[in-house]
Amino acid sequence: MTEQPQSRLTPVDGHNLWPVLKLKVAPEQTQFIETNAQSLAEAGFDKRFDWHPYALMVADTVVGFAMIGALNTEERYIWLDRLMLDAQYQHHGWGGTFLELLKAFIMTNWPVDTIVLSYERENTEAERFYFHHGFRDLHRVDDNNGEKMAVFGK
């Protein structure tokens, strides 16, 4: 039996910036997510939400990206945003691996009870994926973009 390479999260920095910028979702997914360049610009210049961008790694290869931020200490939740895998790494189980890593990482490193995220109404594949991994419908839409919201945790 072949051992699966180690997966991990690492902050986006000068060592992995260019590989993160080169990641691309499948063509049919581009309407559902911002580019990583847009996300990193937001993280770097819009300090209101204190975004923390992470590269998703398999061994020494950058295969995906996500941001964590917009912490609400009063209501004890934080946002998971812009989760994506490069098209060539999709449908191999890595998405679920990384979502589980991100959930555990967030719950360990931030003072939160819940994780929230949003996705386009038309993105039924993302909805199935998130619900399969323990998220549930919040029956709300994000005021900023009209996307459906989901929550993990209490």
PDB file of C-alpha atoms in Angstrom:
ATOM      1  CA  MET A   1       0.000   0.000   0.000  1.00  0.00           C
ATOM      2  CA  THR A   2       1.358   3.433  -0.948  1.00  0.00           C
ATOM      3  CA  GLU A   3       1.510   6.018   1.816  1.00  0.00           C
ATOM      4  CA  GLN A   4      -0.245   9.281   0.984  1.00  0.00           C
ATOM      5  CA  PRO A   5       2.026  12.372   1.045  1.00  0.00           C
ATOM      6  CA  GLN A   6       1.713  14.637   4.072  1.00  0.00           C
ATOM      7  CA  SER A   7      -0.758  17.499   3.804  1.00  0.00           C
ATOM      8  CA  ARG A   8      -0.341  20.723   5.761  1.00  0.00           C
ATOM      9  CA  LEU A   9      -1.234  24.399   5.973  1.00  0.00           C
ATOM     10  CA  THR A  10       1.410  27.074   5.809  1.00  0.00           C
ATOM     11  CA  PRO A  11       1.073  30.873   5.817  1.00  0.00           C
ATOM     12  CA  VAL A  12       1.471  32.511   2.422  1.00  0.00           C
ATOM     13  CA  ASP A  13       4.877  34.177   2.372  1.00  0.00           C
ATOM     14  CA  GLY A  14       7.714  34.973  -0.020  1.00  0.00           C
ATOM     15  CA  HIS A  15       8.568  31.279  -0.390  1.00  0.00           C
ATOM     16  CA  ASN A  16       5.162  30.174  -1.672  1.00  0.00           C
ATOM     17  CA  LEU A  17       3.600  33.380  -3.024  1.00  0.00           C
ATOM     18  CA  TRP A  18       4.213  32.657  -6.730  1.00  0.00           C
ATOM     19  CA  PRO A  19       2.982  29.056  -6.595  1.00  0.00           C
ATOM     20  CA  VAL A  20      -0.181  30.300  -4.801  1.00  0.00           C
ATOM     21  CA  LEU A  21      -0.718  32.942  -7.496  1.00  0.00           C
ATOM     22  CA  LYS A  22      -0.406  30.295 -10.240  1.00  0.00           C
ATOM     23  CA  LEU A  23      -3.195  28.110  -8.831  1.00  0.00           C
ATOM     24  CA  LYS A  24      -6.353  27.986 -10.962  1.00  0.00           C
ATOM     25  CA  VAL A  25      -9.744  26.426 -10.341  1.00  0.00           C
ATOM     26  CA  ALA A  26     -11.485  24.499 -13.114  1.00  0.00           C
ATOM     27  CA  PRO A  27     -12.897  26.772 -15.850  1.00  0.00           C
ATOM     28  CA  GLU A  28     -16.504  26.104 -14.786  1.00  0.00           C
ATOM     29  CA  GLN A  29     -15.646  27.293 -11.251  1.00  0.00           C
ATOM     30  CA  THR A  30     -14.143  30.691 -12.068  1.00  0.00           C
ATOM     31  CA  GLN A  31     -17.523  32.427 -11.692  1.00  0.00           C
ATOM     32  CA  PHE A  32     -17.750  31.227  -8.083  1.00  0.00           C
ATOM     33  CA  ILE A  33     -14.479  32.490  -6.577  1.00  0.00           C
ATOM     34  CA  GLU A  34     -12.082  35.404  -6.728  1.00  0.00           C
ATOM     35  CA  THR A  35      -8.562  34.824  -8.003  1.00  0.00           C
ATOM     36  CA  ASN A  36      -5.844  34.253  -5.443  1.00  0.00           C
ATOM     37  CA  ALA A  37      -4.261  37.528  -6.557  1.00  0.00           C
ATOM     38  CA  GLN A  38      -7.482  39.364  -5.612  1.00  0.00           C
ATOM     39  CA  SER A  39      -7.648  37.527  -2.289  1.00  0.00           C
ATOM     40  CA  LEU A  40      -4.030  38.276  -1.404  1.00  0.00           C
ATOM     41  CA  ALA A  41      -4.486  41.935  -2.336  1.00  0.00           C
ATOM     42  CA  GLU A  42      -7.497  42.070  -0.020  1.00  0.00           C
ATOM     43  CA  ALA A  43      -5.550  40.378   2.776  1.00  0.00           C
ATOM     44  CA  GLY A  44      -2.624  42.742   2.302  1.00  0.00           C
ATOM     45  CA  PHE A  45      -4.451  46.032   2.007  1.00  0.00           C
ATOM     46  CA  ASP A  46      -7.905  45.756   3.594  1.00  0.00           C
ATOM     47  CA  LYS A  47      -6.980  45.388   7.261  1.00  0.00           C
ATOM     48  CA  ARG A  48     -10.556  45.562   8.619  1.00  0.00           C
ATOM     49  CA  PHE A  49     -10.950  41.776   8.655  1.00  0.00           C
ATOM     50  CA  ASP A  50      -7.384  40.720   9.538  1.00  0.00           C
ATOM     51  CA  TRP A  51      -7.276  37.995   6.880  1.00  0.00           C
ATOM     52  CA  HIS A  52      -4.725  35.226   7.288  1.00  0.00           C
ATOM     53  CA  PRO A  53      -3.927  33.602   3.915  1.00  0.00           C
ATOM     54  CA  TYR A  54      -2.716  29.985   3.880  1.00  0.00           C
ATOM     55  CA  ALA A  55      -1.199  27.762   1.232  1.00  0.00           C
ATOM     56  CA  LEU A  56      -2.506  24.205   1.212  1.00  0.00           C
ATOM     57  CA  MET A  57       0.471  21.898   0.725  1.00  0.00           C
ATOM     58  CA  VAL A  58       0.898  18.261  -0.298  1.00  0.00           C
ATOM     59  CA  ALA A  59       4.480  17.359   0.545  1.00  0.00           C
ATOM     60  CA  ASP A  60       6.361  20.383  -0.876  1.00  0.00           C
ATOM     61  CA  THR A  61       3.776  21.278  -3.531  1.00  0.00           C
ATOM     62  CA  VAL A  62       1.260  24.112  -3.191  1.00  0.00           C
ATOM     63  CA  VAL A  63      -2.095  22.673  -4.270  1.00  0.00           C
ATOM     64  CA  GLY A  64      -4.620  25.114  -2.797  1.00  0.00           C
ATOM     65  CA  PHE A  65      -5.380  28.277  -0.898  1.00  0.00           C
ATOM     66  CA  ALA A  66      -7.688  29.578   1.839  1.00  0.00           C
ATOM     67  CA  MET A  67      -8.110  32.637   4.041  1.00  0.00           C
ATOM     68  CA  ILE A  68      -9.196  32.835   7.661  1.00  0.00           C
ATOM     69  CA  GLY A  69     -10.351  36.097   9.238  1.00  0.00           C
ATOM     70  CA  ALA A  70     -13.116  38.491  10.193  1.00  0.00           C
ATOM     71  CA  LEU A  71     -13.013  37.227  13.771  1.00  0.00           C
ATOM     72  CA  ASN A  72     -16.032  38.165  15.886  1.00  0.00           C
ATOM     73  CA  THR A  73     -14.892  37.784  19.504  1.00  0.00           C
ATOM     74  CA  GLU A  74     -18.270  38.721  20.952  1.00  0.00           C
ATOM     75  CA  GLU A  75     -20.199  36.035  19.048  1.00  0.00           C
ATOM     76  CA  ARG A  76     -17.145  33.695  18.927  1.00  0.00           C
ATOM     77  CA  TYR A  77     -17.039  32.967  15.195  1.00  0.00           C
ATOM     78  CA  ILE A  78     -14.553  33.406  12.373  1.00  0.00           C
ATOM     79  CA  TRP A  79     -14.802  33.214   8.585  1.00  0.00           C
ATOM     80  CA  LEU A  80     -13.222  30.604   6.358  1.00  0.00           C
ATOM     81  CA  ASP A  81     -13.013  32.188   2.942  1.00  0.00           C
ATOM     82  CA  ARG A  82     -11.718  31.608  -0.595  1.00  0.00           C
ATOM     83  CA  LEU A  83     -11.043  27.891  -0.102  1.00  0.00           C
ATOM     84  CA  MET A  84      -9.851  26.529  -3.439  1.00  0.00           C
ATOM     85  CA  LEU A  85      -7.824  23.703  -4.916  1.00  0.00           C
ATOM     86  CA  ASP A  86      -6.000  23.877  -8.204  1.00  0.00           C
ATOM     87  CA  ALA A  87      -8.012  22.064 -10.889  1.00  0.00           C
ATOM     88  CA  GLN A  88      -5.437  19.276 -11.253  1.00  0.00           C
ATOM     89  CA  TYR A  89      -5.735  18.366  -7.548  1.00  0.00           C
ATOM     90  CA  GLN A  90      -9.530  18.270  -7.395  1.00  0.00           C
ATOM     91  CA  HIS A  91     -11.507  15.017  -7.129  1.00  0.00           C
ATOM     92  CA  HIS A  92      -8.679  13.160  -5.362  1.00  0.00           C
ATOM     93  CA  GLY A  93      -9.864  13.696  -1.773  1.00  0.00           C
ATOM     94  CA  TRP A  94      -7.591  16.644  -1.043  1.00  0.00           C
ATOM     95  CA  GLY A  95     -10.465  19.116  -0.623  1.00  0.00           C
ATOM     96  CA  GLY A  96     -11.916  17.135   2.274  1.00  0.00           C
ATOM     97  CA  THR A  97      -8.471  16.627   3.779  1.00  0.00           C
ATOM     98  CA  PHE A  98      -7.800  20.350   3.737  1.00  0.00           C
ATOM     99  CA  LEU A  99     -11.229  21.350   4.989  1.00  0.00           C
ATOM    100  CA  GLU A 100     -10.774  19.037   7.985  1.00  0.00           C
ATOM    101  CA  LEU A 101      -7.262  20.435   8.584  1.00  0.00           C
ATOM    102  CA  LEU A 102      -8.599  23.992   8.388  1.00  0.00           C
ATOM    103  CA  LYS A 103     -11.454  23.287  10.816  1.00  0.00           C
ATOM    104  CA  ALA A 104      -9.089  21.754  13.394  1.00  0.00           C
ATOM    105  CA  PHE A 105      -6.524  24.529  12.880  1.00  0.00           C
ATOM    106  CA  ILE A 106      -9.116  27.254  13.370  1.00  0.00           C
ATOM    107  CA  MET A 107     -10.637  25.696  16.488  1.00  0.00           C
ATOM    108  CA  THR A 108      -7.150  25.308  17.998  1.00  0.00           C
ATOM    109  CA  ASN A 109      -5.797  28.767  17.135  1.00  0.00           C
ATOM    110  CA  TRP A 110      -8.732  31.162  17.506  1.00  0.00           C
ATOM    111  CA  PRO A 111     -11.160  31.675  20.424  1.00  0.00           C
ATOM    112  CA  VAL A 112     -14.250  30.573  18.481  1.00  0.00           C
ATOM    113  CA  ASP A 113     -17.146  28.170  18.759  1.00  0.00           C
ATOM    114  CA  THR A 114     -18.155  28.332  15.109  1.00  0.00           C
ATOM    115  CA  ILE A 115     -16.747  28.787  11.618  1.00  0.00           C
ATOM    116  CA  VAL A 116     -18.822  30.522   8.961  1.00  0.00           C
ATOM    117  CA  LEU A 117     -18.440  30.649   5.208  1.00  0.00           C
ATOM    118  CA  SER A 118     -20.469  31.614   2.184  1.00  0.00           C
ATOM    119  CA  TYR A 119     -20.871  30.339  -1.348  1.00  0.00           C
ATOM    120  CA  GLU A 120     -22.770  31.264  -4.497  1.00  0.00           C
ATOM    121  CA  ARG A 121     -26.360  29.947  -4.616  1.00  0.00           C
ATOM    122  CA  GLU A 122     -25.662  28.239  -7.929  1.00  0.00           C
ATOM    123  CA  ASN A 123     -22.633  26.403  -6.559  1.00  0.00           C
ATOM    124  CA  THR A 124     -24.488  23.268  -5.488  1.00  0.00           C
ATOM    125  CA  GLU A 125     -21.281  21.211  -5.621  1.00  0.00           C
ATOM    126  CA  ALA A 126     -19.713  23.456  -2.953  1.00  0.00           C
ATOM    127  CA  GLU A 127     -22.875  23.218  -0.849  1.00  0.00           C
ATOM    128  CA  ARG A 128     -22.810  19.396  -0.956  1.00  0.00           C
ATOM    129  CA  PHE A 129     -19.091  19.421  -0.123  1.00  0.00           C
ATOM    130  CA  TYR A 130     -19.460  21.727   2.889  1.00  0.00           C
ATOM    131  CA  PHE A 131     -22.546  19.932   4.224  1.00  0.00           C
ATOM    132  CA  HIS A 132     -20.752  16.579   3.856  1.00  0.00           C
ATOM    133  CA  HIS A 133     -18.034  17.990   6.134  1.00  0.00           C
ATOM    134  CA  GLY A 134     -20.345  19.094   8.929  1.00  0.00           C
ATOM    135  CA  PHE A 135     -21.403  22.581   7.866  1.00  0.00           C
ATOM    136  CA  ARG A 136     -25.105  23.401   7.944  1.00  0.00           C
ATOM    137  CA  ASP A 137     -27.271  26.022   6.322  1.00  0.00           C
ATOM    138  CA  LEU A 138     -27.547  29.240   8.342  1.00  0.00           C
ATOM    139  CA  HIS A 139     -30.677  30.249   6.386  1.00  0.00           C
ATOM    140  CA  ARG A 140     -29.055  33.645   5.855  1.00  0.00           C
ATOM    141  CA  VAL A 141     -27.275  35.408   3.048  1.00  0.00           C
ATOM    142  CA  ASP A 142     -24.077  37.398   3.332  1.00  0.00           C
ATOM    143  CA  ASP A 143     -25.022  41.098   3.308  1.00  0.00           C
ATOM    144  CA  ASN A 144     -21.848  41.903   1.345  1.00  0.00           C
ATOM    145  CA  ASN A 145     -22.451  39.651  -1.645  1.00  0.00           C
ATOM    146  CA  GLY A 146     -25.799  37.830  -1.365  1.00  0.00           C
ATOM    147  CA  GLU A 147     -24.142  34.424  -1.031  1.00  0.00           C
ATOM    148  CA  LYS A 148     -25.676  31.632   1.041  1.00  0.00           C
ATOM    149  CA  MET A 149     -24.073  31.194   4.457  1.00  0.00           C
ATOM    150  CA  ALA A 150     -23.171  27.988   6.262  1.00  0.00           C
ATOM    151  CA  VAL A 151     -21.788  27.312   9.744  1.00  0.00           C
ATOM    152  CA  PHE A 152     -19.733  24.616  11.434  1.00  0.00           C
ATOM    153  CA  GLY A 153     -19.745  24.153  15.199  1.00  0.00           C
ATOM    154  CA  LYS A 154     -22.209  24.880  17.975  1.00  0.00           C
TER     155      LYS A 154
END
